[in-house]
Short mmCIF file of C-alpha atoms in Angstrom, two decimals:
data_model
loop_
_atom_site.label_atom_id
_atom_site.label_comp_id
_atom_site.label_asym_id
_atom_site.label_seq_id
_atom_site.Cartn_x
_atom_site.Cartn_y
_atom_site.Cartn_z
CA MET A 30 0.00 0.00 0.00
CA ALA A 31 2.79 2.45 0.94
CA ARG A 32 4.60 1.89 -2.37
CA SER A 33 1.38 2.42 -4.32
CA LEU A 34 0.65 5.69 -2.49
CA LEU A 35 4.20 6.97 -3.03
CA GLY A 36 3.97 6.04 -6.69
CA LEU A 37 0.56 7.68 -7.05
CA GLY A 38 1.93 10.98 -5.75
CA THR A 39 4.72 11.11 -8.34
CA PHE A 40 2.39 9.79 -11.05
CA SER A 41 -0.03 12.66 -10.39
CA THR A 42 2.80 15.19 -10.56
CA LEU A 43 4.02 13.89 -13.92
CA ILE A 44 0.54 13.54 -15.42
CA LEU A 45 -0.74 16.96 -14.35
CA ASN A 46 2.33 19.01 -15.27
CA SER A 47 4.09 19.57 -18.57
CA THR A 48 7.84 19.13 -19.00
CA ASP A 49 8.43 22.88 -19.36
CA VAL A 50 6.83 23.38 -15.92
CA LEU A 51 8.64 20.53 -14.17
CA PHE A 52 12.03 21.22 -15.70
CA LYS A 53 11.69 24.96 -16.38
CA THR A 54 12.89 24.67 -19.95
CA THR A 55 11.31 24.78 -23.39
CA TYR A 56 14.04 22.55 -24.83
CA GLU A 57 13.58 18.83 -25.39
CA SER A 58 16.51 17.95 -23.14
CA ILE A 59 18.09 19.38 -19.99
CA SER A 60 21.49 21.07 -20.00
CA PHE A 61 22.77 19.25 -16.91
CA CYS A 62 22.69 15.69 -15.60
CA ASP A 63 22.99 13.99 -12.25
CA PRO A 64 26.56 13.13 -11.12
CA LEU A 65 26.08 9.42 -11.90
CA GLY A 66 24.34 10.01 -15.22
CA LEU A 67 21.60 7.54 -14.25
CA SER A 68 18.62 9.84 -14.65
CA LEU A 69 16.01 8.68 -17.14
CA TYR A 70 15.92 12.25 -18.41
CA CYS A 71 19.63 12.10 -19.28
CA ILE A 72 19.95 8.56 -20.57
CA PHE A 73 17.38 9.18 -23.29
CA ASP A 74 18.37 12.83 -23.75
CA ASN A 75 14.71 13.74 -24.18
CA LEU A 76 12.47 15.01 -21.40
CA LEU A 77 9.24 13.68 -22.89
CA VAL A 78 10.67 10.19 -23.41
CA GLY A 79 11.99 10.13 -19.85
CA LYS A 80 8.64 11.32 -18.54
CA LEU A 81 6.64 8.71 -20.48
CA ILE A 82 8.93 5.90 -19.33
CA SER A 83 8.61 7.11 -15.74
CA ILE A 84 4.82 7.14 -16.04
CA ALA A 85 4.83 3.60 -17.47
CA PHE A 86 7.02 2.38 -14.60
CA LEU A 87 4.80 4.13 -12.05
CA ILE A 88 1.69 2.41 -13.42
CA LEU A 89 3.38 -0.94 -12.75
CA ILE A 90 4.48 0.23 -9.30
CA ILE A 91 1.02 1.45 -8.32
CA SER A 92 -0.54 -1.80 -9.53
CA GLY A 93 1.69 -3.73 -7.12
CA TRP A 94 3.18 -6.00 -9.80
CA ARG A 95 6.41 -7.89 -9.00
CA PRO A 96 7.91 -5.88 -6.12
CA VAL A 97 11.28 -7.56 -6.72
CA ILE A 98 11.44 -5.75 -10.08
CA THR A 99 9.41 -2.59 -9.52
CA GLY A 100 11.11 -1.78 -6.21
CA ILE A 101 14.33 -0.84 -8.02
CA LEU A 102 12.38 0.83 -10.83
CA HIS A 103 10.57 2.97 -8.25
CA TRP A 104 13.84 4.21 -6.79
CA TRP A 105 15.16 4.87 -10.32
CA VAL A 106 12.10 6.95 -11.20
CA MET A 107 12.41 9.00 -7.99
CA TYR A 108 16.18 9.39 -8.34
CA SER A 109 15.71 10.62 -11.91
CA PHE A 110 12.96 13.06 -10.95
CA THR A 111 14.67 14.59 -7.91
CA ASN A 112 17.98 14.98 -9.76
CA SER A 113 16.52 16.43 -12.96
CA ALA A 114 13.33 18.35 -12.17
CA VAL A 115 13.47 21.94 -10.96
CA VAL A 116 10.03 22.16 -9.36
CA LEU A 117 10.49 20.01 -6.25
CA ASP A 118 9.41 20.06 -2.62
CA GLY A 119 10.53 18.24 0.49
CA GLY A 120 8.05 15.44 -0.13
CA ASP A 121 9.77 14.49 -3.39
CA HIS A 122 13.15 14.15 -1.68
CA ILE A 123 11.63 12.14 1.17
CA ALA A 124 9.91 9.82 -1.32
CA SER A 125 13.24 9.31 -3.09
CA ILE A 126 14.93 8.31 0.18
CA ILE A 127 12.10 6.01 1.25
CA THR A 128 12.03 4.20 -2.10
CA LEU A 129 15.77 3.56 -1.71
CA LEU A 130 15.26 2.21 1.82
CA LEU A 131 12.45 -0.03 0.53
CA VAL A 132 14.72 -1.71 -2.03
CA PRO A 133 16.12 -4.32 0.43
CA ILE A 134 12.53 -5.31 1.27
CA THR A 135 11.36 -5.53 -2.34
CA LEU A 136 14.42 -7.55 -3.41
CA THR A 137 13.34 -10.31 -1.02
CA ASP A 138 9.67 -10.11 -2.05
CA ASN A 139 8.90 -12.78 -4.66
CA ARG A 140 5.14 -12.20 -4.75
CA LYS A 141 3.53 -11.49 -8.12
CA TRP A 142 1.43 -8.71 -6.55
CA HIS A 143 2.30 -6.89 -3.36
CA TRP A 144 -1.36 -7.16 -2.35
CA ASN A 145 -1.01 -10.94 -1.94
CA LYS A 146 -0.09 -12.59 1.36
CA PRO A 147 3.43 -14.14 1.59
CA LYS A 148 3.44 -17.90 0.98
CA LEU A 149 6.43 -18.75 3.18
CA LYS A 150 5.77 -20.37 6.53
CA PRO A 151 7.21 -18.82 9.73
CA THR A 152 9.41 -21.92 10.21
CA ASN A 153 11.16 -21.43 6.88
CA THR A 154 14.79 -20.18 7.18
CA TRP A 155 14.37 -17.78 4.27
CA PHE A 156 11.33 -16.35 6.03
CA GLY A 157 13.57 -15.47 8.99
CA VAL A 158 16.12 -13.78 6.75
CA LYS A 159 13.43 -11.81 4.95
CA SER A 160 11.88 -10.79 8.25
CA LEU A 161 15.23 -9.51 9.55
CA ILE A 162 15.85 -7.51 6.38
CA GLY A 163 12.31 -6.17 6.35
CA LEU A 164 12.23 -5.17 10.01
CA SER A 165 15.64 -3.50 9.74
CA SER A 166 14.59 -1.47 6.70
CA VAL A 167 11.29 -0.48 8.29
CA LEU A 168 13.09 0.62 11.47
CA VAL A 169 15.47 2.82 9.46
CA ILE A 170 12.50 4.34 7.60
CA LYS A 171 10.70 5.02 10.89
CA ILE A 172 13.77 6.72 12.35
CA GLN A 173 14.22 8.78 9.19
CA VAL A 174 10.60 9.93 9.11
CA SER A 175 10.47 10.65 12.85
CA ILE A 176 13.57 12.86 12.58
CA ILE A 177 11.98 14.71 9.67
CA TYR A 178 8.86 15.50 11.72
CA LEU A 179 10.88 16.44 14.81
CA ASN A 180 13.04 18.81 12.78
CA SER A 181 9.99 20.29 11.07
CA ALA A 182 8.11 20.88 14.33
CA ALA A 183 11.15 22.28 16.16
CA ALA A 184 12.00 24.61 13.27
CA LYS A 185 8.49 26.06 13.30
CA LEU A 186 8.89 27.09 16.95
CA SER A 187 11.62 29.55 15.96
CA VAL A 188 9.46 31.24 13.31
CA ARG A 189 7.28 34.09 14.56
CA GLU A 190 4.49 33.47 12.05
CA TRP A 191 4.09 29.91 13.33
CA THR A 192 4.09 30.82 17.01
CA ASP A 193 1.63 33.69 16.57
CA GLY A 194 -0.62 31.51 14.41
CA THR A 195 -0.49 33.42 11.11
CA ALA A 196 1.76 31.07 9.11
CA ILE A 197 -1.13 29.19 7.52
CA TYR A 198 -2.53 32.44 6.12
CA TYR A 199 0.73 33.18 4.31
CA TRP A 200 1.01 29.62 3.01
CA PHE A 201 -2.55 29.66 1.68
CA LYS A 202 -1.82 32.97 -0.05
CA HIS A 203 1.55 31.85 -1.42
CA PRO A 204 1.68 32.33 -5.23
CA VAL A 205 3.14 28.84 -5.77
CA PHE A 206 1.89 26.66 -2.91
CA GLY A 207 -1.33 28.50 -2.07
CA TYR A 208 -4.86 27.65 -3.15
CA PRO A 209 -6.21 28.93 -6.52
CA ASN A 210 -8.03 32.26 -6.65
CA TRP A 211 -11.40 30.66 -7.38
CA LEU A 212 -11.43 29.21 -3.85
CA ASP A 213 -11.22 32.67 -2.27
CA ALA A 214 -14.96 32.90 -1.68
CA ILE A 215 -14.89 29.67 0.34
CA LEU A 216 -11.56 29.79 2.16
CA GLU A 217 -10.86 33.48 2.72
CA PRO A 218 -13.47 33.87 5.50
CA LEU A 219 -11.78 30.97 7.30
CA ILE A 220 -8.18 32.16 6.98
CA LEU A 221 -9.16 35.66 8.11
CA ASN A 222 -10.47 34.19 11.35
CA GLY A 223 -7.68 34.50 13.93
CA THR A 224 -8.93 31.66 16.11
CA ILE A 225 -9.14 29.21 13.22
CA LEU A 226 -5.68 30.21 12.00
CA PHE A 227 -4.19 29.78 15.47
CA ILE A 228 -5.74 26.33 15.88
CA ILE A 229 -4.55 25.15 12.47
CA SER A 230 -1.02 26.54 12.92
CA TRP A 231 -0.46 25.12 16.40
CA GLY A 232 -2.38 21.98 15.50
CA THR A 233 0.16 21.36 12.74
CA ILE A 234 3.09 21.74 15.14
CA ILE A 235 1.52 19.49 17.78
CA PHE A 236 0.59 16.88 15.18
CA GLU A 237 4.19 16.77 13.92
CA PHE A 238 5.47 16.22 17.46
CA ILE A 239 2.91 13.40 17.83
CA LEU A 240 4.11 11.80 14.59
CA PHE A 241 7.69 12.01 15.86
CA SER A 242 6.72 10.32 19.11
CA GLY A 243 4.99 7.55 17.16
CA LEU A 244 8.37 5.92 16.42
#
C-alpha cells in the first residue's frame, strides 16, 4: 500500500504538469545531468521520453506487480525526478529516500502482486532472513521519518508566524503553494479568522510532534 501511495503521488505530478513546468525549460533535453548520469531524463536525452517511461514504470508500481522488479524501478524513477526536475518540494526528496530504503525489502519479495499474502511459513529459514531484512529497513525508515517531523516541528517554533498563528494564512496565499483564486470565496473567510488560523497553525506543530513520538 505504501509503495502504491508513493507512486501515485509522483504519477499525479508527472501527469498533471508539462515538462516545461517541471524542468523549467522549453528545450527537449536538460542542459545538466545527475553526477552518476543515471537519470532517465539524461539517458534518453529527451524530457518527454523520460517522462513517459517514468509514467509507465509508475503504473506498474502502483498496480503492485512484481515488487522484486518494480522496487528498483521505483527508486530509479524517484532518483531521476529529484535529480533532474526543478520544481520540487521536500516530499519528493523524502519519497526518493524512502524508495531507496524499501529496495532491500522488495528484493526479497517474490510475490507477483504486493497485495497478496506471503506464501512462506514462519518456520522457513528464508522467512527469517526476509523478516530480519524487512524489520531492519522499516526501522530505518521510521527513524528517518520521525527525525523529519521532529526537525519540522522544532524549526516552526523559531518562526514568529508559526508561534503567533499566522503562518497558515501566508502559506494559503503563497503564489506557488497557495490555493487557486477561485477558492477565495470559500476559504478566505476561514483564513481571516484569527482563532481558526491559530488552531490550524499550532495543531500542525503538535501533530508533527505526535508523529515524531509515534516511532
